Amino acid sequence: MKQSGPNLLGITINHRSMRGDARRFAEVTRAMAQGHTAGTPQRAREIQWYLGNLCTGIHHHHQAEDEVLWPVLRETAGAEVDLGELTDDHRQLDPLLDRIRAEAAALAAAPADRAVAGRLADSLATLRDLLDEHIEDEEHTLFPVILRYVSGEQWQRVEKAVRKGSKVGFELPRIERYAEPQELQALYREAGPVLRLILASVRGGFLRRERVIFG
């Protein structure tokens, strides 16, 4: 049977979730810095937990692109694709992710310190802007190339690398949050009943953490 072409739904939702989380955490930490949202110990601990997982997920996503997707594109598309700027973006993101982890830990240690919250908010705003620019560029320049040159089998290898080592209890509820209803139904059809079962088992704990963070 002929292998179908790449399905970019998963990476599209992944990109949307990274951008959306960077944006809403920049907002909530800015509200803490301005005194509009209480800097409670529980809220700060949950922010640290969430941002630690978010930073790990962003790093893993870009590492999989560097190590798996980029070689596939160089092999199949050759001169049709220039990966230089996107690779440079990845290098800029890593030290920023490390800084966000450190500042989130500092907030957990001093949850009522508005200056600490302000520094974290600044770093998250920088992450938000970098992700917006990087992902818009990537989707505009690379998605057409992927659809034209990459086979379905090659794309499955890329997606497998992205999924490898991901934290299901963190990633799946975020997919559910950021997917459009028709996209979520498509994922259910593709994954079968196991996706609904896993989501049912992890959704409650994830939503409880979100309520602590965002109210």
Short mmCIF file of C-alpha atoms in Angstrom, two decimals:
data_model
loop_
_atom_site.label_atom_id
_atom_site.label_comp_id
_atom_site.label_asym_id
_atom_site.label_seq_id
_atom_site.Cartn_x
_atom_site.Cartn_y
_atom_site.Cartn_z
CA MET A 1 0.00 0.00 0.00
CA LYS A 2 1.32 3.44 -0.90
CA GLN A 3 2.35 5.52 2.11
CA SER A 4 0.28 8.68 2.45
CA GLY A 5 2.00 12.04 2.72
CA PRO A 6 2.88 13.95 5.89
CA ASN A 7 0.08 14.88 8.27
CA LEU A 8 1.07 18.20 9.85
CA LEU A 9 -1.82 18.35 12.33
CA GLY A 10 0.27 17.18 15.29
CA ILE A 11 3.10 19.66 14.80
CA THR A 12 0.61 22.45 14.15
CA ILE A 13 -1.13 21.87 17.49
CA ASN A 14 2.24 21.47 19.22
CA HIS A 15 3.36 24.84 17.88
CA ARG A 16 0.08 26.43 18.95
CA SER A 17 0.41 25.04 22.47
CA MET A 18 3.96 26.36 22.91
CA ARG A 19 2.96 29.81 21.76
CA GLY A 20 -0.24 29.85 23.79
CA ASP A 21 1.45 28.75 27.00
CA ALA A 22 4.27 31.26 26.66
CA ARG A 23 1.68 33.98 26.21
CA ARG A 24 -0.60 33.10 29.11
CA PHE A 25 2.26 32.50 31.56
CA ALA A 26 3.79 35.84 30.61
CA GLU A 27 0.43 37.36 31.49
CA VAL A 28 -0.11 35.59 34.81
CA THR A 29 3.42 36.28 36.07
CA ARG A 30 3.11 39.92 35.00
CA ALA A 31 -0.12 40.11 37.01
CA MET A 32 1.76 38.69 40.00
CA ALA A 33 4.51 41.26 39.54
CA GLN A 34 1.96 44.06 39.48
CA GLY A 35 0.10 42.77 42.53
CA HIS A 36 -3.08 41.93 40.61
CA THR A 37 -2.68 38.18 41.22
CA ALA A 38 -1.59 36.80 44.59
CA GLY A 39 1.85 35.26 44.79
CA THR A 40 0.90 32.28 46.91
CA PRO A 41 3.31 29.41 47.63
CA GLN A 42 1.03 26.87 45.93
CA ARG A 43 0.61 29.00 42.81
CA ALA A 44 4.36 29.55 42.57
CA ARG A 45 5.08 25.83 42.97
CA GLU A 46 2.63 24.92 40.24
CA ILE A 47 4.09 27.60 37.94
CA GLN A 48 7.53 26.09 38.49
CA TRP A 49 6.21 22.60 37.71
CA TYR A 50 4.42 23.73 34.57
CA LEU A 51 7.23 25.89 33.21
CA GLY A 52 9.79 23.18 33.90
CA ASN A 53 7.79 20.78 31.76
CA LEU A 54 7.12 23.43 29.11
CA CYS A 55 10.81 24.30 28.77
CA THR A 56 11.76 20.64 28.55
CA GLY A 57 9.13 20.08 25.88
CA ILE A 58 10.23 23.06 23.80
CA HIS A 59 13.88 21.97 23.98
CA HIS A 60 12.98 18.39 23.03
CA HIS A 61 10.86 19.58 20.10
CA HIS A 62 13.66 21.69 18.66
CA GLN A 63 16.27 19.01 19.31
CA ALA A 64 14.17 16.54 17.32
CA GLU A 65 13.96 19.04 14.48
CA ASP A 66 17.74 19.58 14.51
CA GLU A 67 18.61 15.89 14.70
CA VAL A 68 15.84 14.26 12.64
CA LEU A 69 13.81 16.70 10.54
CA TRP A 70 16.65 18.89 9.31
CA PRO A 71 18.66 15.92 7.89
CA VAL A 72 15.52 14.64 6.16
CA LEU A 73 14.94 18.05 4.57
CA ARG A 74 18.57 18.39 3.48
CA GLU A 75 18.36 14.94 1.88
CA THR A 76 15.02 15.40 0.13
CA ALA A 77 14.79 19.13 -0.61
CA GLY A 78 18.45 20.11 -0.87
CA ALA A 79 18.86 23.68 -2.08
CA GLU A 80 15.11 24.29 -1.83
CA VAL A 81 15.42 24.88 1.91
CA ASP A 82 17.65 27.14 4.04
CA LEU A 83 17.72 26.06 7.68
CA GLY A 84 20.34 28.52 8.91
CA GLU A 85 18.08 31.08 10.59
CA LEU A 86 15.83 28.46 12.15
CA THR A 87 18.86 26.66 13.59
CA ASP A 88 20.17 29.95 15.00
CA ASP A 89 16.79 30.48 16.68
CA HIS A 90 17.13 27.10 18.40
CA ARG A 91 20.52 28.12 19.77
CA GLN A 92 19.05 31.36 21.15
CA LEU A 93 16.18 29.54 22.83
CA ASP A 94 18.21 27.13 24.95
CA PRO A 95 19.83 29.69 27.29
CA LEU A 96 16.48 31.47 27.57
CA LEU A 97 14.79 28.23 28.61
CA ASP A 98 17.49 27.69 31.24
CA ARG A 99 16.89 31.20 32.57
CA ILE A 100 13.14 30.62 32.80
CA ARG A 101 13.69 27.41 34.77
CA ALA A 102 15.98 29.24 37.20
CA GLU A 103 13.59 32.18 37.60
CA ALA A 104 10.62 29.87 38.14
CA ALA A 105 12.60 28.13 40.91
CA ALA A 106 13.38 31.53 42.43
CA LEU A 107 9.67 32.39 42.38
CA ALA A 108 8.81 29.12 44.13
CA ALA A 109 11.34 30.04 46.82
CA ALA A 110 9.98 33.60 47.20
CA PRO A 111 6.39 33.55 45.89
CA ALA A 112 5.43 36.97 47.26
CA ASP A 113 8.45 38.75 45.78
CA ARG A 114 7.03 40.89 42.99
CA ALA A 115 10.48 41.68 41.58
CA VAL A 116 11.19 37.98 41.14
CA ALA A 117 7.84 37.57 39.39
CA GLY A 118 8.67 40.53 37.17
CA ARG A 119 11.95 39.02 36.01
CA LEU A 120 10.19 35.78 35.14
CA ALA A 121 7.47 37.72 33.31
CA ASP A 122 10.12 39.54 31.27
CA SER A 123 11.78 36.26 30.27
CA LEU A 124 8.45 34.70 29.35
CA ALA A 125 7.58 37.72 27.21
CA THR A 126 10.88 37.25 25.40
CA LEU A 127 10.07 33.56 24.90
CA ARG A 128 6.61 34.45 23.62
CA ASP A 129 8.01 36.83 21.03
CA LEU A 130 10.79 34.47 19.92
CA LEU A 131 8.37 31.56 19.53
CA ASP A 132 5.88 33.69 17.62
CA GLU A 133 8.53 34.79 15.13
CA HIS A 134 10.26 31.41 14.88
CA ILE A 135 7.13 29.32 14.46
CA GLU A 136 5.52 31.67 11.94
CA ASP A 137 8.72 31.55 9.90
CA GLU A 138 8.98 27.78 10.19
CA GLU A 139 5.39 27.13 9.19
CA HIS A 140 5.54 29.62 6.30
CA THR A 141 8.83 28.40 4.85
CA LEU A 142 9.06 24.72 5.81
CA PHE A 143 5.53 23.34 5.77
CA PRO A 144 5.19 23.66 1.97
CA VAL A 145 8.62 22.03 1.55
CA ILE A 146 7.68 19.16 3.87
CA LEU A 147 4.45 18.54 1.99
CA ARG A 148 6.24 18.58 -1.34
CA TYR A 149 9.39 16.58 -0.61
CA VAL A 150 8.98 14.45 2.53
CA SER A 151 7.30 11.06 2.37
CA GLY A 152 4.75 9.85 4.86
CA GLU A 153 7.20 7.24 6.15
CA GLN A 154 9.91 9.86 6.69
CA TRP A 155 7.45 12.12 8.49
CA GLN A 156 6.42 9.30 10.80
CA ARG A 157 10.07 8.97 11.84
CA VAL A 158 10.12 12.69 12.66
CA GLU A 159 6.93 12.44 14.71
CA LYS A 160 8.25 9.38 16.55
CA ALA A 161 11.36 11.35 17.53
CA VAL A 162 9.21 14.23 18.79
CA ARG A 163 7.03 11.88 20.84
CA LYS A 164 9.99 9.98 22.30
CA GLY A 165 10.57 11.02 25.89
CA SER A 166 7.55 13.34 26.00
CA LYS A 167 5.57 13.48 29.25
CA VAL A 168 2.12 12.15 28.39
CA GLY A 169 0.41 13.56 31.47
CA PHE A 170 1.60 17.03 30.49
CA GLU A 171 1.48 16.97 26.71
CA LEU A 172 -1.90 15.31 26.07
CA PRO A 173 -4.04 17.72 28.13
CA ARG A 174 -2.34 20.60 26.36
CA ILE A 175 -3.19 19.07 23.00
CA GLU A 176 -6.79 18.86 24.16
CA ARG A 177 -6.68 22.50 25.29
CA TYR A 178 -5.24 23.93 22.09
CA ALA A 179 -6.77 21.73 19.39
CA GLU A 180 -9.84 22.97 17.56
CA PRO A 181 -12.86 20.63 17.97
CA GLN A 182 -12.52 19.23 14.46
CA GLU A 183 -8.78 18.73 14.97
CA LEU A 184 -9.38 16.85 18.21
CA GLN A 185 -11.90 14.60 16.49
CA ALA A 186 -9.34 13.86 13.79
CA LEU A 187 -6.80 12.90 16.46
CA TYR A 188 -9.36 10.64 18.13
CA ARG A 189 -10.04 8.91 14.81
CA GLU A 190 -6.32 8.42 14.16
CA ALA A 191 -5.33 7.23 17.65
CA GLY A 192 -8.44 5.22 18.47
CA PRO A 193 -10.04 4.79 21.92
CA VAL A 194 -6.69 4.69 23.73
CA LEU A 195 -6.33 8.47 23.41
CA ARG A 196 -9.66 9.08 25.14
CA LEU A 197 -8.74 6.64 27.92
CA ILE A 198 -5.35 8.23 28.58
CA LEU A 199 -6.81 11.72 28.52
CA ALA A 200 -9.51 10.71 30.99
CA SER A 201 -6.84 9.44 33.37
CA VAL A 202 -4.63 12.55 33.30
CA ARG A 203 -7.09 15.39 32.65
CA GLY A 204 -8.28 15.90 36.22
CA GLY A 205 -4.89 16.41 37.81
CA PHE A 206 -3.78 18.71 35.03
CA LEU A 207 -6.88 20.89 35.31
CA ARG A 208 -6.47 21.13 39.08
CA ARG A 209 -2.96 22.51 38.59
CA GLU A 210 -4.26 25.01 36.04
CA ARG A 211 -6.94 26.22 38.44
CA VAL A 212 -4.29 26.90 41.08
CA ILE A 213 -2.20 28.87 38.58
CA PHE A 214 -4.90 30.84 36.79
CA GLY A 215 -7.79 30.80 39.24
#
